Structures are given as C-alpha cells and as structure tokens.
Amino acid sequence: MTVNPDYLVLFFTTTCGASGELLGSDETETVQLVWQVLNLATKKTGPLSEVLVKPESVCVSEECVEVSGVSAEALSSAAPLEEAISQFSERLCSEINTDEGNSFCLCTDGQLHLRQVLHPEASNKNVLLPECFFSFFDLRKEFKKCFPSEADQKDLDLKSMVDYLNLSEDSSDHVFTALKVFQMSSIAQALISEPTCHTFSCPEKVNEKFETGTCSKMERIDDNTVIRARGLPWQSSDQDVARFFRGLNIAKGGAALCLNAQGRRNGEALVRFESEEHRDLALQRHKHHMGSRYIEVYKATGEDFLKIAGGTSNEVANFLSRENQVIVRMRGLPFTATAEQVLQFFSPSCPVTDDCEGILFVRFPDGRPTGDAFVLFSCEEYAENALKKHKEILGKRYIELFRSTAAEVQQVLNKYSSAPLIPIAPSPILPVVPQPTFVPSAATIAAVVGTRDCLRLRGLPYDASVQDILLFLGEYTADIRPHGVHMVLNQQGRPSGDAFIQMRSAERAYLAAQRCHKRSMKERYVEVFPCSAQEMNIVLMGGSLSRSGLSPPPCKLRRLTPASYSFPPGGAVLPTGALLPAGAVLPVEAAPVYPSQFLLSPRPLAPTAFYPATNQMYMNYTAYYPSPPGSPPNMNYFPTSHAPSAGSVLSSPPPTMIRMHSHTSAHAYASGVKEILSMVQGYQPSNSDALVTLPSLLSAKQPIGDQSLGGGAYLDLQLLHTTSL
C-alpha cells in the first residue's frame, strides 16, 4: 500500500489440496487464512490470528487436515470466501489502528499464496479483494537482497532461511500453519535488526486491470516471458484471458488472440508476461478451467507473439493510441458503406469515440474494402449496447458484431495489407503430369512448358459464355491463341465456374491478370491468375491448383496413391460419343483436343498382403472435361470486315485431315454427316463440303488410340495430311 509501511503482516494461506511448492496448482479452494502483525518500529509481534473459509464443496484432503489442523466439521460452519475476507480486513484494521494513519503491507513466503491462490479464486467467484491484497513483500526476495551469496531464490524456503540465520524454533506446540507464520516473523525480525538493519520498501504490485496497447514488429521480446493458451471459448476476449491469469502481471497489450486463415478466432492466445517468474507461474495453471473448459498452457517464443500482435501501420497505431477504449469488430459490411452510415447504425444508444476517427475500415492494398471494420467505444456500457445490434441490417446486409482486441486489429490489418493482389501458386517440387498435346507443334509445346503464358479465371457466373469471357478481357482478347479459351465443366457436364485461356506470351498474360483481376462479370467479381500450361492441364484432367501448390488428379482405387503420373505420348484425340461411317475423313482446323480417359503407367508396390510386388496395377479416374475451346476467330467475335489477316497472330493454322476408321461396319454405315458433325462440335471444319467418306480407304496410319463407342463399334482416330488422300 505504501513504500515504507509501519507494520508488516505475515500472511499464510491453506487450500483443500496441495501445499508447499505445489500450492494452488491443483485449482483447489482456500480453507484457512493465518496472519501475524509485526511492528517495524518496535520490532514486536502481535498475536497469531486465523479465519476459516468454507469451500463450495467441503471435501478436505488428508494433507490439508495435517497441514491446517482443521476438520471438515469446522469448515462446514465457517464463512464463505467473501465474508472471510471482510472479517480479515476488519480484524486487521482494528489491530493496527488504521484510523490513526498507520500503514501496513502483507508479507508472504513466496508468490503462491496471493498470486496463485487468492487472486484466481476471487476472480472465479467474482469476489472483490481489498486494496491491501494488490501489493506485498516476498520474504524470500527480501532475504536474497540481504544475503545475495546465499542459495538461489528458487531453492530458498523458510527452514533454510531459519538455519542460515541460526534462529531457534519450538515446533512441539504448533500446527503446521502456525509454525510457518512464526518462522516468517522470526526471519523478518532478524532482517530488520542489527547487523542487517534491512528496510522493507517498494513492495511488489499485482496488476488490478489488464491494459491494452500496441506492439511494434521491431520490438524485442524475451522468449522466456511468452506462453500459448489453447482451448479458449471462441467468444472469449483478451479481458477473459487476463482474468484467467489473474494474479500474474501481463505486459501492456500482452494478450493476443489468434485467428485462423478465415479471420476467425481459433481458440488460442499468446500471452506475454512482465517477467520469466510470472511466465513460470502461468505454466502451473495448465489445464485450469475457464468456465466449463480446461485451458492448456505451453511455452512460446517472442517471435510467435510478434507474428500475432506486431504491426507496422501508422494508421493502426493512431487508431489504437486511444487508451481504455472497448473495440468492437464489424463483419459483413457492404463494400459501399461509409463512416457516416456506421455512425448512424450505432446512434444514439452507443456513440462512437471521436466520431469518424473512431472507425477503422479494413482494406486491400489497392484500396478496395474487405467488408470489415473496427469501432471504438469509450465504456463497457456503450459497447454492450452496440453488441445488441448483432445481425441488424445496414443497407441490404446483416452485420455481425464481436468484441475485439488490439492484437486482433493488428492481425486482420496485417493479413489484408500483406496479401498479394494476384496470388500465384508455387511450382510443384516434382512434375505431376507431363503436358498433353494442346498445341500440335512439338516446338511450341517445348517452349511453353514452365512458362506462365496462360490465365485461370475463377468465380465465373455459371451462365457465362465464351463471348462473355472475351468481353471481360477487353483489349487482351487479341492476345488469345487460336482455340485458346477452355471452359471447365464438372463431372455432370455443368459449368464449374473456372476457365483457362492460352495467351500469346507470358508478358501479356501477366498484364491481363493485373488489369482484370477481380473485375465484375454479371454482378460477380472474377479472379484472374497467371498459370502455366502444365498447371492448366492438371486442372483440366481432374487435379487441383491452389495456393498450396498442385494436387494430382484423384485416384478411385483405395489404399493406393500413385507416386507419379505419365501418359502415353501421341497426338491429339477427339472425344467419343458418336458412330461414324467407315473411312470418314474430316478436315478441321488444328485445335487442342483432350482424352476423356487415361490409363496410368504401372507402378511396382512394396510387398503386402493385398498387393504382391509382382502385380502391376493401373489406375483411372474421372476428369474435369473442358468444353470445346474457343477463340475470337472461331467465335465470330471480330466482324468479317475486321477479320485478322493471314500474317496476324490470330490467323488460323493450315487445315489438318482427320481419318476415323471403324472396326465394325454394322453401326458405322447407319451413321451420317449429322452424327459426325455432332461428334466434332466445337472443332471448326474448313468448309461445309469438307466431309468425305471413303469406305474403301482401309490403310492405317499411326494410330492415336482406340475410343469406345456405344453399340459395340470401335474407331481408330488418325490425323492425315491432305496428301494422304
């Protein structure tokens, strides 16, 4: 209470459970308060005093009975903690005569009696402790000041200090608690007497309230002062975390709640204490309870804390510089919301601190709003009134409201300010799928492998067409390769919302992604990422492409994960689904076409009970099929009068002949031109008279692959040049 008190109160507590160095670690209740007053001027002590405390569950351990000498019957008639504290204060004040201006301060044997026992229990029971419990002297530390060469402070106890000072003790007529208090009185008298003449001054403080604040990423934090708390209720705040660690001094702004990748609390918090001693005491609260949940407590590092609570933004620092403010987070704001609308949303029952200055909108690096904002309120009453507006309507959207923290403000701002405008997936460590032939020229294929000269469009409206994509790209449409627009369909043949576009160069693809990223198409914003042809092929064949990298196409067989994928080399093939006249030959433009099924290369397996090493296993999977590709020339995007010239980038390549040879003629002769054109829909014939049936042409060229058709017919699909006719 004061720097130099007149009286020293030697204070000791007992709980229902463990004692000694484990006092308070088992989260048991207090059952006994014992104290003795020492007059620092006259060096005389008063009588030994005691107050029993009735626990909520009268279940006393044998160790407690042995230490305190109190039976369960005596505790059942005692007063609860709040009344016991009042009795202690009244009896102490009357003994010291505080009305005459005399001051006193508590003195304990170590830190546990106040920091680990009384303060946590009073917090859990919502008991307000008197002011005298927020400052005290640690007798071990005072002894260490007088005798610095003695054993380490962690190894000190009352018996070792009594032996060092050669003090006599008579333990025959005293129970354990009384003996401990008498030992403390003897040690304190010896310290204030000659030759030591120690002065008890500057007592330790117990923080009464957690102070919020900011932390810079440039700040240096001791690794031995940080812990990680896990298992917190999702609605808990930094004040709830500070309440769990009541009695221990948390650094200013030292409670930081962690968020997951979606910006929501994940039940963890990083807490920074003022000293290593308090960190060690916090670790003893491992699996103590917050409500009905137990909280796990582990060591952490200063770097961990800075990742969560550190920030560099001046705007955030100015926003959080207003102390003793309650922060509320708004989520789901309309992108057009203004500060005036937010003020109107909260008025008049909960005015915002400093009006518009008390509102912080969260934005992307390019200035676009994220739909989040933080609002300051000057008191708990205003904040509680504001939280009652949870899920009320602002504009046409309902708004979610949550109590927030300074560390959460830093995390959310750091997340969005550091996010790249166009996230680029990292290249895979090992190639997953060799590139199929999308462009007939082998030289062209070799040139584009590993080059990000393609675009991926994600989030397309499901009714978007190729024409919509061309309009969306605007000036960059002229840079699309012939037949370079690929709409990705799901396994049911419906649009998946993705599309891939092959561009003329990596530079144009990058510029198009920068310019078109998150533009709107039919009231939806579309994400545009640059990617390579290899990455495009993997997605088109059923794999996935995300920020974490490439994932291979799914395998339907259980217990088996292929180490690599390889596909038989060859030219382009056409999708199946129609019967063709025997020997039909159709000239079409050179275009990327895709296989509908693949047989994976066999992989030897380790010997097991299910798969002998000699067996070769083949795996197939269902792919995500691209729609027939399109580009400005074949979609009639450009008017005829403005069609590209022969030397233009968009000019069509020379026509190629495709021969479709039937192995059985029973169904093939029944098919006509309509069925053939239906099969190659999307692959533009050079003219309407290009279809020629050659039943007598049976000579085979290099086969590409057998495609199974309905009705039992099989076709060899072959590419021919016009000279082959």
XYZ file of C-alpha atoms in Angstrom, residues 455-719:
265
model
C -4.725 -17.392 -67.475
C -7.012 -19.038 -64.991
C -10.403 -17.407 -64.403
C -12.098 -18.409 -61.163
C -15.555 -17.473 -59.932
C -17.264 -17.113 -63.313
C -21.061 -16.908 -63.343
C -22.451 -20.321 -64.206
C -24.263 -18.885 -67.209
C -21.129 -17.186 -68.581
C -20.270 -17.976 -72.197
C -17.104 -17.675 -74.236
C -18.382 -14.368 -75.596
C -18.743 -13.070 -72.027
C -15.139 -14.003 -71.318
C -13.925 -12.231 -74.448
C -15.820 -9.089 -73.461
C -14.423 -9.407 -69.919
C -10.811 -9.449 -71.164
C -11.366 -6.432 -73.408
C -8.186 -5.303 -75.154
C -6.379 -8.510 -74.186
C -8.707 -10.580 -76.360
C -6.374 -10.008 -79.305
C -3.641 -11.862 -77.391
C -5.581 -15.122 -77.084
C -4.188 -18.069 -79.012
C -6.455 -19.707 -81.582
C -8.818 -22.067 -79.781
C -7.339 -20.846 -76.507
C -10.490 -20.444 -74.386
C -11.302 -23.534 -72.297
C -14.448 -23.611 -70.152
C -14.085 -26.209 -67.401
C -17.105 -28.416 -66.779
C -17.685 -30.661 -63.784
C -18.407 -34.384 -63.876
C -22.082 -33.709 -64.509
C -21.250 -31.627 -67.551
C -22.200 -28.353 -65.882
C -20.032 -25.219 -65.671
C -17.680 -25.279 -62.709
C -17.055 -21.526 -62.633
C -13.482 -21.908 -63.923
C -11.945 -21.276 -67.305
C -8.446 -21.341 -68.775
C -7.133 -19.101 -71.527
C -3.945 -19.598 -73.524
C -2.264 -16.272 -74.227
C 0.276 -15.282 -76.834
C 3.062 -14.617 -74.277
C 3.753 -14.677 -70.559
C 4.067 -10.883 -70.501
C 0.594 -10.365 -71.936
C -0.830 -12.976 -69.568
C 0.684 -11.189 -66.580
C -0.626 -7.785 -67.711
C -4.075 -9.206 -68.332
C -4.129 -10.754 -64.857
C -3.059 -7.496 -63.246
C -5.660 -5.478 -65.109
C -8.623 -7.869 -64.980
C -8.195 -9.413 -61.524
C -11.463 -9.087 -59.560
C -13.295 -7.239 -62.300
C -17.040 -7.825 -62.305
C -18.895 -10.077 -64.721
C -22.684 -10.183 -64.307
C -22.550 -8.823 -60.731
C -19.791 -11.263 -59.709
C -16.143 -10.465 -59.372
C -13.846 -12.850 -61.208
C -10.365 -13.768 -60.006
C -7.680 -13.919 -62.685
C -4.357 -15.704 -62.087
C -1.436 -16.333 -64.426
C -0.519 -20.010 -64.714
C 1.486 -22.347 -66.909
C 0.185 -24.782 -69.491
C 1.280 -27.630 -67.228
C -0.830 -26.311 -64.352
C -3.744 -25.786 -66.730
C -3.519 -29.354 -67.979
C -3.516 -30.770 -64.470
C -6.754 -28.969 -63.584
C -8.383 -29.913 -66.875
C -7.596 -33.556 -66.124
C -9.135 -33.551 -62.655
C -6.351 -32.216 -60.449
C -6.488 -29.083 -58.337
C -4.489 -25.876 -58.309
C -4.431 -23.776 -55.137
C -2.096 -21.517 -53.174
C -0.593 -24.574 -51.507
C 0.511 -25.976 -54.865
C -0.615 -28.608 -57.345
C -2.543 -31.741 -56.447
C -2.651 -34.675 -58.860
C -5.901 -35.942 -60.322
C -7.898 -38.114 -57.916
C -7.484 -41.873 -57.946
C -10.544 -44.045 -57.477
C -8.737 -47.082 -56.092
C -8.329 -47.214 -52.323
C -5.100 -47.841 -50.434
C -3.093 -46.641 -53.396
C -1.533 -43.293 -54.131
C 0.437 -43.152 -57.360
C 3.907 -41.760 -56.995
C 3.781 -40.131 -60.416
C 1.564 -39.909 -63.441
C 2.581 -40.477 -67.022
C 0.525 -40.641 -70.157
C 1.258 -42.381 -73.437
C 2.718 -39.961 -75.957
C 0.787 -39.197 -79.091
C -1.115 -36.611 -80.988
C -4.447 -35.067 -80.161
C -7.547 -37.216 -79.929
C -11.237 -36.451 -80.171
C -13.892 -37.118 -77.502
C -16.136 -40.066 -78.057
C -19.856 -40.279 -78.235
C -20.898 -40.795 -81.899
C -20.832 -43.509 -84.567
C -19.035 -42.621 -87.799
C -19.206 -44.009 -91.336
C -16.346 -46.308 -92.105
C -13.408 -44.410 -93.525
C -14.920 -40.950 -92.935
C -12.310 -38.165 -93.230
C -12.985 -34.692 -91.884
C -10.602 -31.718 -92.365
C -10.699 -29.413 -89.338
C -8.505 -26.670 -88.029
C -5.614 -27.680 -85.835
C -7.030 -27.448 -82.336
C -6.308 -28.788 -78.858
C -8.419 -31.805 -78.118
C -8.472 -33.874 -74.958
C -8.626 -37.532 -73.994
C -11.627 -38.482 -71.872
C -9.866 -41.377 -70.127
C -6.267 -42.223 -69.340
C -4.538 -45.348 -68.210
C -1.804 -44.511 -65.747
C 1.591 -46.075 -66.012
C 2.027 -49.080 -63.725
C 3.968 -48.655 -60.507
C 5.554 -51.522 -58.582
C 4.352 -51.733 -54.992
C 6.030 -52.880 -51.830
C 5.141 -56.461 -50.852
C 1.951 -56.533 -48.771
C -0.823 -58.962 -48.055
C -3.090 -57.174 -50.509
C -0.810 -56.193 -53.358
C 2.014 -58.543 -54.256
C 5.086 -56.823 -55.632
C 4.805 -58.703 -58.916
C 1.377 -57.323 -59.705
C 1.124 -54.242 -61.871
C -1.792 -52.000 -61.070
C -3.415 -49.454 -63.346
C -5.495 -46.586 -62.030
C -8.037 -44.485 -63.827
C -10.051 -41.503 -62.714
C -12.832 -39.249 -63.895
C -11.520 -35.979 -65.246
C -12.979 -32.499 -65.337
C -13.581 -32.053 -69.036
C -13.022 -28.724 -70.752
C -15.692 -27.544 -73.105
C -14.797 -27.222 -76.801
C -12.207 -24.463 -76.946
C -12.991 -21.136 -78.462
C -11.143 -18.022 -79.557
C -12.026 -14.743 -81.290
C -11.749 -16.149 -84.881
C -13.998 -19.184 -84.493
C -16.483 -17.444 -82.178
C -17.133 -14.701 -84.774
C -16.056 -12.178 -82.179
C -14.492 -9.925 -84.811
C -16.629 -8.647 -87.699
C -15.805 -10.143 -91.092
C -14.529 -6.835 -92.390
C -12.111 -6.651 -89.481
C -11.035 -10.273 -89.517
C -7.341 -10.779 -88.867
C -5.074 -11.044 -91.826
C -3.103 -14.133 -92.779
C 0.011 -12.805 -91.059
C -1.812 -11.851 -87.867
C -1.352 -13.597 -84.592
C -4.996 -14.633 -84.777
C -4.800 -16.149 -88.251
C -5.875 -19.789 -88.492
C -3.293 -22.537 -88.995
C -3.400 -24.749 -92.119
C -6.152 -27.374 -92.088
C -5.479 -30.928 -90.995
C -7.266 -34.115 -92.096
C -8.690 -36.498 -89.505
C -9.437 -40.073 -90.533
C -11.977 -42.044 -88.499
C -11.815 -45.748 -89.309
C -14.477 -48.156 -87.994
C -13.566 -51.696 -86.969
C -17.188 -52.831 -87.376
C -19.470 -51.588 -90.077
C -22.868 -52.672 -88.680
C -23.494 -49.352 -86.986
C -20.973 -47.250 -88.885
C -22.836 -47.347 -92.186
C -26.036 -46.295 -90.376
C -24.400 -43.031 -89.248
C -24.421 -39.949 -91.407
C -22.961 -36.478 -91.727
C -25.117 -35.142 -88.877
C -23.695 -37.630 -86.396
C -20.103 -36.882 -87.458
C -20.582 -33.112 -87.151
C -22.197 -33.613 -83.749
C -19.131 -35.512 -82.611
C -16.684 -32.765 -83.609
C -18.885 -29.909 -82.466
C -16.671 -27.025 -81.458
C -13.822 -28.005 -83.800
C -14.494 -25.852 -86.816
C -14.421 -27.598 -90.256
C -12.716 -25.655 -93.010
C -15.958 -25.651 -95.097
C -19.311 -27.365 -95.301
C -18.157 -29.685 -98.103
C -15.157 -30.956 -96.213
C -16.710 -34.255 -95.169
C -15.656 -37.138 -97.402
C -16.498 -40.786 -96.757
C -14.003 -43.315 -98.063
C -15.275 -46.810 -97.296
C -12.583 -48.354 -99.371
C -9.742 -46.497 -97.662
C -8.510 -49.086 -95.178
C -4.825 -48.368 -94.984
C -3.834 -47.386 -91.447
C -1.617 -44.514 -90.390
C -0.059 -44.113 -86.959
C -2.958 -44.817 -84.531
C -3.593 -42.367 -81.719
C -5.774 -44.551 -79.548
C -8.940 -46.611 -79.519
C -12.105 -44.837 -78.444
C -15.042 -46.926 -77.294
C -18.458 -46.054 -78.730
C -21.965 -47.093 -77.769
C -23.338 -50.117 -79.606
C -20.056 -52.001 -79.674
C -18.337 -50.089 -82.505
C -14.659 -49.084 -82.241
C -12.867 -46.369 -84.216
C -9.241 -45.649 -84.929
C -8.804 -41.854 -84.797
C -5.974 -40.745 -87.069
C -4.514 -37.483 -88.284
